[in-house]
Amino acid sequence: MEHACSSALQTADPAIRAGRIGTPVALRIFDRTASEPAGLARQLACLLDQAACWFAAEPSQVHALGNLAAGHATLGVRFAGGQAAVLTAGVALNMPTLELLVLGNRGVLSWEPDYGAALLASTKSNTAAPDPSTASLRAVEDALAAWSPLPAI
């Protein structure tokens, strides 16, 4: 079964790559689709990989806040090209929620819960995130352990 965030990212990717919003400069992903806390660090690392791809830049600082055991964590990320991202992963409490907002220098792209409610409702099971890069996973784990800015990769 495909992860809900993967579907949102795959839907947004062609528009971003085609330059429909210009050059992406900021990104927010709010992903509360997990059924349990296990795997949230991997999900954040996958989101970090996607942000780096869209920004065509490596993360330069990763700030973390949250508690994976409690089922919620947020990253604030600065990228080498000056871009910024806020990435949140958590356990779905009642209804799974997924929001994607990408700000470009010529427009905005958003993917919101109303558009994907049926997909989200069907993916609150044991759906795994795709495999993140080792460097992103290490950056996420290190930032969560330190709760302070760290050089990313």
JSON list of C-alpha atoms in Angstrom, two decimals, residues 1-150:
[
{"chain": "A", "resi": 1, "resn": "MET", "atom": "CA", "xyz": [0.00, 0.00, 0.00]},
{"chain": "A", "resi": 2, "resn": "GLU", "atom": "CA", "xyz": [1.27, 3.47, -0.85]},
{"chain": "A", "resi": 3, "resn": "HIS", "atom": "CA", "xyz": [1.89, 6.02, 1.89]},
{"chain": "A", "resi": 4, "resn": "ALA", "atom": "CA", "xyz": [-0.49, 9.03, 1.76]},
{"chain": "A", "resi": 5, "resn": "CYS", "atom": "CA", "xyz": [2.34, 11.55, 1.84]},
{"chain": "A", "resi": 6, "resn": "SER", "atom": "CA", "xyz": [3.93, 9.82, -1.14]},
{"chain": "A", "resi": 7, "resn": "SER", "atom": "CA", "xyz": [0.75, 10.41, -3.14]},
{"chain": "A", "resi": 8, "resn": "ALA", "atom": "CA", "xyz": [0.67, 14.10, -2.28]},
{"chain": "A", "resi": 9, "resn": "LEU", "atom": "CA", "xyz": [4.33, 14.50, -3.15]},
{"chain": "A", "resi": 10, "resn": "GLN", "atom": "CA", "xyz": [3.94, 12.58, -6.41]},
{"chain": "A", "resi": 11, "resn": "THR", "atom": "CA", "xyz": [0.95, 14.76, -7.31]},
{"chain": "A", "resi": 12, "resn": "ALA", "atom": "CA", "xyz": [2.82, 18.00, -6.58]},
{"chain": "A", "resi": 13, "resn": "ASP", "atom": "CA", "xyz": [6.17, 16.96, -8.07]},
{"chain": "A", "resi": 14, "resn": "PRO", "atom": "CA", "xyz": [5.38, 17.42, -11.79]},
{"chain": "A", "resi": 15, "resn": "ALA", "atom": "CA", "xyz": [3.97, 20.93, -11.22]},
{"chain": "A", "resi": 16, "resn": "ILE", "atom": "CA", "xyz": [7.00, 21.95, -9.19]},
{"chain": "A", "resi": 17, "resn": "ARG", "atom": "CA", "xyz": [9.49, 20.47, -11.67]},
{"chain": "A", "resi": 18, "resn": "ALA", "atom": "CA", "xyz": [7.65, 22.18, -14.56]},
{"chain": "A", "resi": 19, "resn": "GLY", "atom": "CA", "xyz": [8.17, 25.54, -12.85]},
{"chain": "A", "resi": 20, "resn": "ARG", "atom": "CA", "xyz": [4.45, 26.31, -12.44]},
{"chain": "A", "resi": 21, "resn": "ILE", "atom": "CA", "xyz": [5.20, 28.19, -9.20]},
{"chain": "A", "resi": 22, "resn": "GLY", "atom": "CA", "xyz": [8.64, 29.38, -10.22]},
{"chain": "A", "resi": 23, "resn": "THR", "atom": "CA", "xyz": [11.55, 28.48, -7.99]},
{"chain": "A", "resi": 24, "resn": "PRO", "atom": "CA", "xyz": [10.44, 26.89, -4.68]},
{"chain": "A", "resi": 25, "resn": "VAL", "atom": "CA", "xyz": [11.63, 28.98, -1.73]},
{"chain": "A", "resi": 26, "resn": "ALA", "atom": "CA", "xyz": [9.61, 27.67, 1.24]},
{"chain": "A", "resi": 27, "resn": "LEU", "atom": "CA", "xyz": [7.77, 24.50, 2.09]},
{"chain": "A", "resi": 28, "resn": "ARG", "atom": "CA", "xyz": [5.48, 23.19, 4.81]},
{"chain": "A", "resi": 29, "resn": "ILE", "atom": "CA", "xyz": [4.37, 19.58, 5.10]},
{"chain": "A", "resi": 30, "resn": "PHE", "atom": "CA", "xyz": [2.05, 18.52, 7.93]},
{"chain": "A", "resi": 31, "resn": "ASP", "atom": "CA", "xyz": [1.76, 14.73, 7.85]},
{"chain": "A", "resi": 32, "resn": "ARG", "atom": "CA", "xyz": [-0.32, 13.12, 10.60]},
{"chain": "A", "resi": 33, "resn": "THR", "atom": "CA", "xyz": [-1.12, 9.85, 8.85]},
{"chain": "A", "resi": 34, "resn": "ALA", "atom": "CA", "xyz": [0.91, 7.32, 10.86]},
{"chain": "A", "resi": 35, "resn": "SER", "atom": "CA", "xyz": [-0.90, 4.71, 12.92]},
{"chain": "A", "resi": 36, "resn": "GLU", "atom": "CA", "xyz": [1.94, 4.46, 15.48]},
{"chain": "A", "resi": 37, "resn": "PRO", "atom": "CA", "xyz": [5.10, 6.39, 16.46]},
{"chain": "A", "resi": 38, "resn": "ALA", "atom": "CA", "xyz": [7.51, 3.78, 15.06]},
{"chain": "A", "resi": 39, "resn": "GLY", "atom": "CA", "xyz": [8.89, 5.06, 11.78]},
{"chain": "A", "resi": 40, "resn": "LEU", "atom": "CA", "xyz": [8.26, 8.79, 12.31]},
{"chain": "A", "resi": 41, "resn": "ALA", "atom": "CA", "xyz": [11.98, 9.59, 12.10]},
{"chain": "A", "resi": 42, "resn": "ARG", "atom": "CA", "xyz": [12.13, 7.78, 8.76]},
{"chain": "A", "resi": 43, "resn": "GLN", "atom": "CA", "xyz": [9.06, 9.68, 7.55]},
{"chain": "A", "resi": 44, "resn": "LEU", "atom": "CA", "xyz": [10.68, 13.01, 8.51]},
{"chain": "A", "resi": 45, "resn": "ALA", "atom": "CA", "xyz": [13.86, 11.96, 6.71]},
{"chain": "A", "resi": 46, "resn": "CYS", "atom": "CA", "xyz": [11.84, 11.17, 3.56]},
{"chain": "A", "resi": 47, "resn": "LEU", "atom": "CA", "xyz": [10.20, 14.59, 3.76]},
{"chain": "A", "resi": 48, "resn": "LEU", "atom": "CA", "xyz": [13.66, 16.14, 4.19]},
{"chain": "A", "resi": 49, "resn": "ASP", "atom": "CA", "xyz": [14.89, 14.30, 1.09]},
{"chain": "A", "resi": 50, "resn": "GLN", "atom": "CA", "xyz": [11.92, 15.58, -0.92]},
{"chain": "A", "resi": 51, "resn": "ALA", "atom": "CA", "xyz": [12.46, 19.16, 0.22]},
{"chain": "A", "resi": 52, "resn": "ALA", "atom": "CA", "xyz": [16.15, 18.96, -0.74]},
{"chain": "A", "resi": 53, "resn": "CYS", "atom": "CA", "xyz": [15.16, 17.65, -4.18]},
{"chain": "A", "resi": 54, "resn": "TRP", "atom": "CA", "xyz": [12.62, 20.42, -4.81]},
{"chain": "A", "resi": 55, "resn": "PHE", "atom": "CA", "xyz": [14.99, 23.12, -3.56]},
{"chain": "A", "resi": 56, "resn": "ALA", "atom": "CA", "xyz": [17.97, 21.60, -5.41]},
{"chain": "A", "resi": 57, "resn": "ALA", "atom": "CA", "xyz": [19.98, 22.33, -2.26]},
{"chain": "A", "resi": 58, "resn": "GLU", "atom": "CA", "xyz": [21.29, 20.42, 0.72]},
{"chain": "A", "resi": 59, "resn": "PRO", "atom": "CA", "xyz": [20.08, 21.14, 4.26]},
{"chain": "A", "resi": 60, "resn": "SER", "atom": "CA", "xyz": [22.50, 23.37, 6.15]},
{"chain": "A", "resi": 61, "resn": "GLN", "atom": "CA", "xyz": [20.74, 23.35, 9.54]},
{"chain": "A", "resi": 62, "resn": "VAL", "atom": "CA", "xyz": [18.09, 21.10, 11.04]},
{"chain": "A", "resi": 63, "resn": "HIS", "atom": "CA", "xyz": [16.20, 22.18, 14.15]},
{"chain": "A", "resi": 64, "resn": "ALA", "atom": "CA", "xyz": [13.97, 19.59, 15.82]},
{"chain": "A", "resi": 65, "resn": "LEU", "atom": "CA", "xyz": [11.14, 19.79, 18.30]},
{"chain": "A", "resi": 66, "resn": "GLY", "atom": "CA", "xyz": [8.93, 17.03, 19.58]},
{"chain": "A", "resi": 67, "resn": "ASN", "atom": "CA", "xyz": [8.88, 13.58, 21.04]},
{"chain": "A", "resi": 68, "resn": "LEU", "atom": "CA", "xyz": [8.77, 10.58, 18.74]},
{"chain": "A", "resi": 69, "resn": "ALA", "atom": "CA", "xyz": [7.59, 8.30, 21.54]},
{"chain": "A", "resi": 70, "resn": "ALA", "atom": "CA", "xyz": [4.61, 10.61, 22.03]},
{"chain": "A", "resi": 71, "resn": "GLY", "atom": "CA", "xyz": [3.93, 10.49, 18.31]},
{"chain": "A", "resi": 72, "resn": "HIS", "atom": "CA", "xyz": [4.82, 13.97, 17.06]},
{"chain": "A", "resi": 73, "resn": "ALA", "atom": "CA", "xyz": [7.93, 15.79, 15.80]},
{"chain": "A", "resi": 74, "resn": "THR", "atom": "CA", "xyz": [8.62, 18.89, 13.73]},
{"chain": "A", "resi": 75, "resn": "LEU", "atom": "CA", "xyz": [11.75, 19.94, 11.86]},
{"chain": "A", "resi": 76, "resn": "GLY", "atom": "CA", "xyz": [12.68, 23.49, 10.93]},
{"chain": "A", "resi": 77, "resn": "VAL", "atom": "CA", "xyz": [15.21, 23.26, 8.13]},
{"chain": "A", "resi": 78, "resn": "ARG", "atom": "CA", "xyz": [17.43, 25.85, 6.47]},
{"chain": "A", "resi": 79, "resn": "PHE", "atom": "CA", "xyz": [18.91, 24.94, 3.10]},
{"chain": "A", "resi": 80, "resn": "ALA", "atom": "CA", "xyz": [22.17, 26.01, 1.47]},
{"chain": "A", "resi": 81, "resn": "GLY", "atom": "CA", "xyz": [20.35, 28.11, -1.13]},
{"chain": "A", "resi": 82, "resn": "GLY", "atom": "CA", "xyz": [18.46, 30.13, 1.51]},
{"chain": "A", "resi": 83, "resn": "GLN", "atom": "CA", "xyz": [15.23, 28.12, 1.32]},
{"chain": "A", "resi": 84, "resn": "ALA", "atom": "CA", "xyz": [13.31, 27.02, 4.42]},
{"chain": "A", "resi": 85, "resn": "ALA", "atom": "CA", "xyz": [11.04, 24.12, 5.30]},
{"chain": "A", "resi": 86, "resn": "VAL", "atom": "CA", "xyz": [8.83, 23.14, 8.22]},
{"chain": "A", "resi": 87, "resn": "LEU", "atom": "CA", "xyz": [8.23, 19.40, 8.22]},
{"chain": "A", "resi": 88, "resn": "THR", "atom": "CA", "xyz": [5.89, 17.72, 10.71]},
{"chain": "A", "resi": 89, "resn": "ALA", "atom": "CA", "xyz": [5.16, 14.03, 11.13]},
{"chain": "A", "resi": 90, "resn": "GLY", "atom": "CA", "xyz": [2.85, 12.52, 13.68]},
{"chain": "A", "resi": 91, "resn": "VAL", "atom": "CA", "xyz": [0.34, 9.88, 14.58]},
{"chain": "A", "resi": 92, "resn": "ALA", "atom": "CA", "xyz": [-3.21, 10.38, 13.34]},
{"chain": "A", "resi": 93, "resn": "LEU", "atom": "CA", "xyz": [-5.36, 10.90, 16.41]},
{"chain": "A", "resi": 94, "resn": "ASN", "atom": "CA", "xyz": [-8.86, 10.87, 14.94]},
{"chain": "A", "resi": 95, "resn": "MET", "atom": "CA", "xyz": [-8.75, 11.43, 11.22]},
{"chain": "A", "resi": 96, "resn": "PRO", "atom": "CA", "xyz": [-5.49, 11.35, 9.29]},
{"chain": "A", "resi": 97, "resn": "THR", "atom": "CA", "xyz": [-4.43, 14.81, 8.12]},
{"chain": "A", "resi": 98, "resn": "LEU", "atom": "CA", "xyz": [-2.04, 15.77, 5.38]},
{"chain": "A", "resi": 99, "resn": "GLU", "atom": "CA", "xyz": [-1.24, 19.27, 4.17]},
{"chain": "A", "resi": 100, "resn": "LEU", "atom": "CA", "xyz": [1.39, 20.34, 1.67]},
{"chain": "A", "resi": 101, "resn": "LEU", "atom": "CA", "xyz": [2.19, 23.98, 0.93]},
{"chain": "A", "resi": 102, "resn": "VAL", "atom": "CA", "xyz": [5.00, 25.01, -1.41]},
{"chain": "A", "resi": 103, "resn": "LEU", "atom": "CA", "xyz": [5.77, 28.69, -1.92]},
{"chain": "A", "resi": 104, "resn": "GLY", "atom": "CA", "xyz": [7.55, 29.63, -5.11]},
{"chain": "A", "resi": 105, "resn": "ASN", "atom": "CA", "xyz": [8.79, 32.98, -6.37]},
{"chain": "A", "resi": 106, "resn": "ARG", "atom": "CA", "xyz": [5.87, 33.03, -8.87]},
{"chain": "A", "resi": 107, "resn": "GLY", "atom": "CA", "xyz": [3.08, 31.19, -7.09]},
{"chain": "A", "resi": 108, "resn": "VAL", "atom": "CA", "xyz": [1.84, 28.75, -4.47]},
{"chain": "A", "resi": 109, "resn": "LEU", "atom": "CA", "xyz": [0.99, 25.07, -4.65]},
{"chain": "A", "resi": 110, "resn": "SER", "atom": "CA", "xyz": [-1.12, 23.42, -1.97]},
{"chain": "A", "resi": 111, "resn": "TRP", "atom": "CA", "xyz": [-2.52, 19.96, -1.32]},
{"chain": "A", "resi": 112, "resn": "GLU", "atom": "CA", "xyz": [-5.09, 19.93, 1.46]},
{"chain": "A", "resi": 113, "resn": "PRO", "atom": "CA", "xyz": [-7.13, 17.37, 3.41]},
{"chain": "A", "resi": 114, "resn": "ASP", "atom": "CA", "xyz": [-10.39, 17.93, 1.53]},
{"chain": "A", "resi": 115, "resn": "TYR", "atom": "CA", "xyz": [-8.78, 16.81, -1.70]},
{"chain": "A", "resi": 116, "resn": "GLY", "atom": "CA", "xyz": [-7.32, 13.64, -0.29]},
{"chain": "A", "resi": 117, "resn": "ALA", "atom": "CA", "xyz": [-9.71, 12.60, 2.48]},
{"chain": "A", "resi": 118, "resn": "ALA", "atom": "CA", "xyz": [-10.59, 9.27, 0.87]},
{"chain": "A", "resi": 119, "resn": "LEU", "atom": "CA", "xyz": [-6.93, 8.44, 0.28]},
{"chain": "A", "resi": 120, "resn": "LEU", "atom": "CA", "xyz": [-5.95, 9.44, 3.81]},
{"chain": "A", "resi": 121, "resn": "ALA", "atom": "CA", "xyz": [-8.76, 7.44, 5.37]},
{"chain": "A", "resi": 122, "resn": "SER", "atom": "CA", "xyz": [-7.52, 4.37, 3.53]},
{"chain": "A", "resi": 123, "resn": "THR", "atom": "CA", "xyz": [-3.87, 4.78, 4.54]},
{"chain": "A", "resi": 124, "resn": "LYS", "atom": "CA", "xyz": [-4.02, 5.03, 8.34]},
{"chain": "A", "resi": 125, "resn": "SER", "atom": "CA", "xyz": [-2.86, 1.44, 8.62]},
{"chain": "A", "resi": 126, "resn": "ASN", "atom": "CA", "xyz": [0.67, 0.10, 8.83]},
{"chain": "A", "resi": 127, "resn": "THR", "atom": "CA", "xyz": [1.80, 2.01, 5.75]},
{"chain": "A", "resi": 128, "resn": "ALA", "atom": "CA", "xyz": [5.53, 2.56, 5.58]},
{"chain": "A", "resi": 129, "resn": "ALA", "atom": "CA", "xyz": [7.24, 5.65, 4.28]},
{"chain": "A", "resi": 130, "resn": "PRO", "atom": "CA", "xyz": [9.67, 5.21, 1.39]},
{"chain": "A", "resi": 131, "resn": "ASP", "atom": "CA", "xyz": [13.31, 4.66, 2.27]},
{"chain": "A", "resi": 132, "resn": "PRO", "atom": "CA", "xyz": [15.05, 7.96, 3.09]},
{"chain": "A", "resi": 133, "resn": "SER", "atom": "CA", "xyz": [18.67, 8.70, 2.41]},
{"chain": "A", "resi": 134, "resn": "THR", "atom": "CA", "xyz": [21.03, 7.63, 5.19]},
{"chain": "A", "resi": 135, "resn": "ALA", "atom": "CA", "xyz": [22.30, 11.20, 5.60]},
{"chain": "A", "resi": 136, "resn": "SER", "atom": "CA", "xyz": [18.78, 12.61, 6.03]},
{"chain": "A", "resi": 137, "resn": "LEU", "atom": "CA", "xyz": [17.81, 9.91, 8.51]},
{"chain": "A", "resi": 138, "resn": "ARG", "atom": "CA", "xyz": [20.99, 10.57, 10.53]},
{"chain": "A", "resi": 139, "resn": "ALA", "atom": "CA", "xyz": [20.33, 14.36, 10.47]},
{"chain": "A", "resi": 140, "resn": "VAL", "atom": "CA", "xyz": [16.77, 13.85, 11.72]},
{"chain": "A", "resi": 141, "resn": "GLU", "atom": "CA", "xyz": [17.80, 11.45, 14.48]},
{"chain": "A", "resi": 142, "resn": "ASP", "atom": "CA", "xyz": [20.70, 13.68, 15.60]},
{"chain": "A", "resi": 143, "resn": "ALA", "atom": "CA", "xyz": [18.53, 16.82, 15.64]},
{"chain": "A", "resi": 144, "resn": "LEU", "atom": "CA", "xyz": [15.77, 15.07, 17.59]},
{"chain": "A", "resi": 145, "resn": "ALA", "atom": "CA", "xyz": [18.30, 13.75, 20.10]},
{"chain": "A", "resi": 146, "resn": "ALA", "atom": "CA", "xyz": [19.88, 17.19, 20.58]},
{"chain": "A", "resi": 147, "resn": "TRP", "atom": "CA", "xyz": [16.84, 19.46, 20.16]},
{"chain": "A", "resi": 148, "resn": "SER", "atom": "CA", "xyz": [19.22, 22.09, 18.86]},
{"chain": "A", "resi": 149, "resn": "PRO", "atom": "CA", "xyz": [20.60, 23.22, 15.47]},
{"chain": "A", "resi": 150, "resn": "LEU", "atom": "CA", "xyz": [23.04, 20.78, 13.95]}
]
